[in-house]
Amino acid sequence: MTMPNPVGSGMPDYSGSVPGNPGTVPAYRGTVPAYPGIVPGNPYADMQPAPEFAAAPSKALGVTSMCLGVIGLLICVGGLFFGAYISFDAHDSYERAMAPLAFIFGAIMIYIPGAIMNIVGLILGVTGRKRVQDSRHDTVFKVGIWMNVIPMILFLAAVTLTFLFAMAH
């Protein structure tokens, strides 16, 4: 039978650290019991919890929120231009009467993916802003939130103005 750490290998010899026979461990400069239960009293009195370090402030959620806001803004503007293109291309009175409805449906059909991106970006921005530990790093998340709110407000204003325009004529 071979020893786990033969003499002269440079590895410490723990062969004496068995229950009932506290061995010597050179790294601890003294006897170390094999199990904490051998020591009378509180065996864990000298143990300290592991230190917990705060994670570095990550701006990934804020940057992702801003990117989704830019993409949502581009899709929103594209949807509004597409809705305007199909509604202003009216030739007869029936098409002119249905132009506001065509604008709304055209813009909504294009903006649905953008709205989903804006909602996800808004959630990421708010979540990141809640996680920020230092108020100096809050700006990235505020920009991300506003980049997602602006397309929603723009689209809501355009649709509201279209309804008002349709009711006036």
Short mmCIF file of N, CA and C in Angstrom, two decimals, residues 26-107:
data_model
loop_
_atom_site.label_atom_id
_atom_site.label_comp_id
_atom_site.label_asym_id
_atom_site.label_seq_id
_atom_site.Cartn_x
_atom_site.Cartn_y
_atom_site.Cartn_z
N PRO A 26 1.68 21.50 9.35
CA PRO A 26 2.64 22.61 9.38
C PRO A 26 2.04 23.94 8.94
N ALA A 27 1.07 23.94 8.06
CA ALA A 27 0.52 25.20 7.57
C ALA A 27 -0.25 25.94 8.66
N TYR A 28 -0.80 25.22 9.63
CA TYR A 28 -1.59 25.86 10.68
C TYR A 28 -0.81 26.04 11.97
N ARG A 29 0.44 25.62 12.02
CA ARG A 29 1.33 25.77 13.18
C ARG A 29 0.73 25.20 14.46
N GLY A 30 0.27 24.03 14.41
CA GLY A 30 -0.27 23.43 15.63
C GLY A 30 -1.14 22.24 15.28
N THR A 31 -1.84 21.76 16.27
CA THR A 31 -2.70 20.62 16.02
C THR A 31 -4.04 21.08 15.50
N VAL A 32 -4.54 20.36 14.55
CA VAL A 32 -5.83 20.66 13.96
C VAL A 32 -6.69 19.42 14.10
N PRO A 33 -7.81 19.54 14.76
CA PRO A 33 -8.67 18.36 14.87
C PRO A 33 -9.26 18.01 13.52
N ALA A 34 -9.51 16.74 13.32
CA ALA A 34 -10.07 16.29 12.05
C ALA A 34 -11.49 16.79 11.88
N TYR A 35 -12.26 16.81 12.96
CA TYR A 35 -13.63 17.28 12.91
C TYR A 35 -13.81 18.36 13.96
N PRO A 36 -14.62 19.39 13.68
CA PRO A 36 -14.80 20.45 14.69
C PRO A 36 -15.46 19.97 15.97
N GLY A 37 -16.14 18.84 15.94
CA GLY A 37 -16.83 18.35 17.12
C GLY A 37 -15.91 17.89 18.23
N ILE A 38 -14.62 17.69 17.93
CA ILE A 38 -13.67 17.22 18.94
C ILE A 38 -13.35 18.34 19.93
N VAL A 39 -13.38 19.58 19.47
CA VAL A 39 -13.05 20.70 20.33
C VAL A 39 -14.25 21.00 21.23
N PRO A 40 -14.05 21.09 22.56
CA PRO A 40 -15.19 21.39 23.43
C PRO A 40 -15.63 22.84 23.26
N GLY A 41 -16.89 23.11 23.48
CA GLY A 41 -17.43 24.45 23.34
C GLY A 41 -17.92 24.69 21.91
N ASN A 42 -17.88 25.95 21.51
CA ASN A 42 -18.34 26.30 20.16
C ASN A 42 -17.20 26.06 19.18
N PRO A 43 -17.32 25.06 18.31
CA PRO A 43 -16.20 24.77 17.42
C PRO A 43 -16.04 25.79 16.29
N TYR A 44 -17.05 26.60 16.05
CA TYR A 44 -16.98 27.54 14.94
C TYR A 44 -16.79 28.98 15.41
N ALA A 45 -16.30 29.19 16.61
CA ALA A 45 -16.19 30.53 17.17
C ALA A 45 -15.19 31.39 16.40
N ASP A 46 -14.14 30.79 15.87
CA ASP A 46 -13.12 31.60 15.20
C ASP A 46 -13.36 31.70 13.69
N MET A 47 -14.39 31.09 13.19
CA MET A 47 -14.64 31.13 11.74
C MET A 47 -15.39 32.40 11.36
N GLN A 48 -14.95 33.03 10.31
CA GLN A 48 -15.58 34.25 9.80
C GLN A 48 -16.28 33.91 8.48
N PRO A 49 -17.41 34.58 8.21
CA PRO A 49 -18.05 34.32 6.91
C PRO A 49 -17.17 34.85 5.78
N ALA A 50 -17.31 34.25 4.64
CA ALA A 50 -16.53 34.68 3.48
C ALA A 50 -16.92 36.10 3.11
N PRO A 51 -15.96 36.93 2.77
CA PRO A 51 -16.30 38.32 2.40
C PRO A 51 -17.09 38.36 1.10
N GLU A 52 -18.09 39.21 1.07
CA GLU A 52 -18.90 39.37 -0.13
C GLU A 52 -18.57 40.73 -0.74
N PHE A 53 -18.13 40.68 -1.97
CA PHE A 53 -17.78 41.91 -2.66
C PHE A 53 -18.91 42.30 -3.59
N ALA A 54 -19.18 43.58 -3.65
CA ALA A 54 -20.22 44.06 -4.56
C ALA A 54 -19.73 43.93 -5.99
N ALA A 55 -20.62 43.57 -6.87
CA ALA A 55 -20.26 43.46 -8.28
C ALA A 55 -20.00 44.84 -8.86
N ALA A 56 -19.13 44.88 -9.82
CA ALA A 56 -18.85 46.15 -10.48
C ALA A 56 -20.11 46.64 -11.17
N PRO A 57 -20.34 47.94 -11.18
CA PRO A 57 -21.56 48.45 -11.82
C PRO A 57 -21.56 48.12 -13.30
N SER A 58 -22.54 47.37 -13.71
CA SER A 58 -22.63 46.96 -15.11
C SER A 58 -23.61 47.88 -15.83
N LYS A 59 -23.19 48.33 -16.99
CA LYS A 59 -24.03 49.21 -17.78
C LYS A 59 -24.67 48.45 -18.93
N ALA A 60 -24.58 47.12 -18.90
CA ALA A 60 -25.09 46.32 -20.02
C ALA A 60 -26.59 46.48 -20.19
N LEU A 61 -27.34 46.51 -19.10
CA LEU A 61 -28.78 46.68 -19.22
C LEU A 61 -29.13 48.04 -19.80
N GLY A 62 -28.39 49.07 -19.40
CA GLY A 62 -28.64 50.41 -19.92
C GLY A 62 -28.30 50.53 -21.39
N VAL A 63 -27.19 49.93 -21.79
CA VAL A 63 -26.79 49.98 -23.21
C VAL A 63 -27.78 49.18 -24.05
N THR A 64 -28.19 48.03 -23.56
CA THR A 64 -29.19 47.23 -24.28
C THR A 64 -30.50 47.99 -24.39
N SER A 65 -30.88 48.65 -23.32
CA SER A 65 -32.11 49.45 -23.33
C SER A 65 -32.02 50.58 -24.37
N MET A 66 -30.85 51.24 -24.43
CA MET A 66 -30.68 52.31 -25.42
C MET A 66 -30.73 51.77 -26.84
N CYS A 67 -30.09 50.62 -27.08
CA CYS A 67 -30.11 50.03 -28.43
C CYS A 67 -31.53 49.66 -28.84
N LEU A 68 -32.28 49.05 -27.93
CA LEU A 68 -33.67 48.71 -28.24
C LEU A 68 -34.50 49.97 -28.45
N GLY A 69 -34.19 51.04 -27.72
CA GLY A 69 -34.89 52.30 -27.91
C GLY A 69 -34.63 52.90 -29.28
N VAL A 70 -33.38 52.83 -29.74
CA VAL A 70 -33.05 53.36 -31.08
C VAL A 70 -33.74 52.54 -32.16
N ILE A 71 -33.71 51.22 -32.02
CA ILE A 71 -34.37 50.36 -33.01
C ILE A 71 -35.87 50.61 -33.00
N GLY A 72 -36.46 50.73 -31.81
CA GLY A 72 -37.90 51.01 -31.72
C GLY A 72 -38.25 52.36 -32.30
N LEU A 73 -37.38 53.35 -32.11
CA LEU A 73 -37.61 54.68 -32.68
C LEU A 73 -37.58 54.63 -34.20
N LEU A 74 -36.62 53.91 -34.76
CA LEU A 74 -36.55 53.78 -36.22
C LEU A 74 -37.77 53.05 -36.78
N ILE A 75 -38.19 52.01 -36.11
CA ILE A 75 -39.38 51.27 -36.57
C ILE A 75 -40.62 52.14 -36.43
N CYS A 76 -40.72 52.92 -35.35
CA CYS A 76 -41.87 53.81 -35.14
C CYS A 76 -41.94 54.85 -36.26
N VAL A 77 -40.82 55.49 -36.54
CA VAL A 77 -40.81 56.50 -37.61
C VAL A 77 -41.11 55.85 -38.96
N GLY A 78 -40.55 54.67 -39.19
CA GLY A 78 -40.85 53.95 -40.43
C GLY A 78 -42.33 53.61 -40.55
N GLY A 79 -42.93 53.18 -39.43
CA GLY A 79 -44.36 52.88 -39.44
C GLY A 79 -45.21 54.11 -39.70
N LEU A 80 -44.82 55.24 -39.11
CA LEU A 80 -45.57 56.47 -39.34
C LEU A 80 -45.45 56.93 -40.79
N PHE A 81 -44.24 56.82 -41.36
CA PHE A 81 -44.08 57.19 -42.78
C PHE A 81 -44.84 56.24 -43.70
N PHE A 82 -44.84 54.95 -43.37
CA PHE A 82 -45.59 53.99 -44.19
C PHE A 82 -47.08 54.26 -44.10
N GLY A 83 -47.57 54.54 -42.88
CA GLY A 83 -48.99 54.86 -42.72
C GLY A 83 -49.37 56.12 -43.47
N ALA A 84 -48.50 57.12 -43.42
CA ALA A 84 -48.77 58.35 -44.16
C ALA A 84 -48.73 58.11 -45.66
N TYR A 85 -47.82 57.26 -46.12
CA TYR A 85 -47.71 56.97 -47.55
C TYR A 85 -48.97 56.30 -48.09
N ILE A 86 -49.48 55.31 -47.34
CA ILE A 86 -50.67 54.63 -47.86
C ILE A 86 -51.93 55.45 -47.66
N SER A 87 -51.95 56.36 -46.70
CA SER A 87 -53.17 57.14 -46.49
C SER A 87 -53.22 58.37 -47.40
N PHE A 88 -52.09 58.93 -47.77
CA PHE A 88 -52.09 60.11 -48.64
C PHE A 88 -52.15 59.74 -50.12
N ASP A 89 -52.17 58.47 -50.40
CA ASP A 89 -52.25 58.01 -51.78
C ASP A 89 -53.71 57.78 -52.19
N ALA A 90 -54.62 58.53 -51.59
CA ALA A 90 -56.05 58.37 -51.86
C ALA A 90 -56.42 59.16 -53.11
N HIS A 91 -57.24 58.53 -53.99
CA HIS A 91 -57.63 59.17 -55.23
C HIS A 91 -59.10 59.58 -55.26
N ASP A 92 -59.96 58.77 -54.72
CA ASP A 92 -61.39 59.13 -54.75
C ASP A 92 -61.88 59.44 -53.33
N SER A 93 -63.15 59.78 -53.21
CA SER A 93 -63.69 60.22 -51.93
C SER A 93 -63.72 59.10 -50.89
N TYR A 94 -63.99 57.87 -51.33
CA TYR A 94 -64.02 56.74 -50.40
C TYR A 94 -62.62 56.51 -49.80
N GLU A 95 -61.61 56.55 -50.62
CA GLU A 95 -60.24 56.36 -50.13
C GLU A 95 -59.83 57.51 -49.21
N ARG A 96 -60.29 58.70 -49.51
CA ARG A 96 -59.97 59.83 -48.64
C ARG A 96 -60.69 59.70 -47.30
N ALA A 97 -61.90 59.17 -47.31
CA ALA A 97 -62.63 58.97 -46.06
C ALA A 97 -61.99 57.87 -45.21
N MET A 98 -61.42 56.88 -45.85
CA MET A 98 -60.79 55.77 -45.13
C MET A 98 -59.30 56.01 -44.86
N ALA A 99 -58.77 57.15 -45.29
CA ALA A 99 -57.34 57.43 -45.13
C ALA A 99 -56.89 57.42 -43.67
N PRO A 100 -57.63 58.02 -42.72
CA PRO A 100 -57.17 57.95 -41.33
C PRO A 100 -57.11 56.52 -40.80
N LEU A 101 -58.09 55.71 -41.18
CA LEU A 101 -58.10 54.32 -40.75
C LEU A 101 -56.95 53.55 -41.40
N ALA A 102 -56.68 53.83 -42.66
CA ALA A 102 -55.55 53.20 -43.34
C ALA A 102 -54.23 53.60 -42.68
N PHE A 103 -54.14 54.88 -42.29
CA PHE A 103 -52.94 55.34 -41.60
C PHE A 103 -52.73 54.58 -40.30
N ILE A 104 -53.80 54.46 -39.52
CA ILE A 104 -53.68 53.81 -38.21
C ILE A 104 -53.31 52.34 -38.37
N PHE A 105 -54.01 51.62 -39.26
CA PHE A 105 -53.71 50.20 -39.45
C PHE A 105 -52.32 49.98 -40.03
N GLY A 106 -51.94 50.81 -41.00
CA GLY A 106 -50.62 50.68 -41.59
C GLY A 106 -49.51 50.95 -40.59
N ALA A 107 -49.67 52.00 -39.81
CA ALA A 107 -48.65 52.34 -38.82
C ALA A 107 -48.58 51.30 -37.71
#
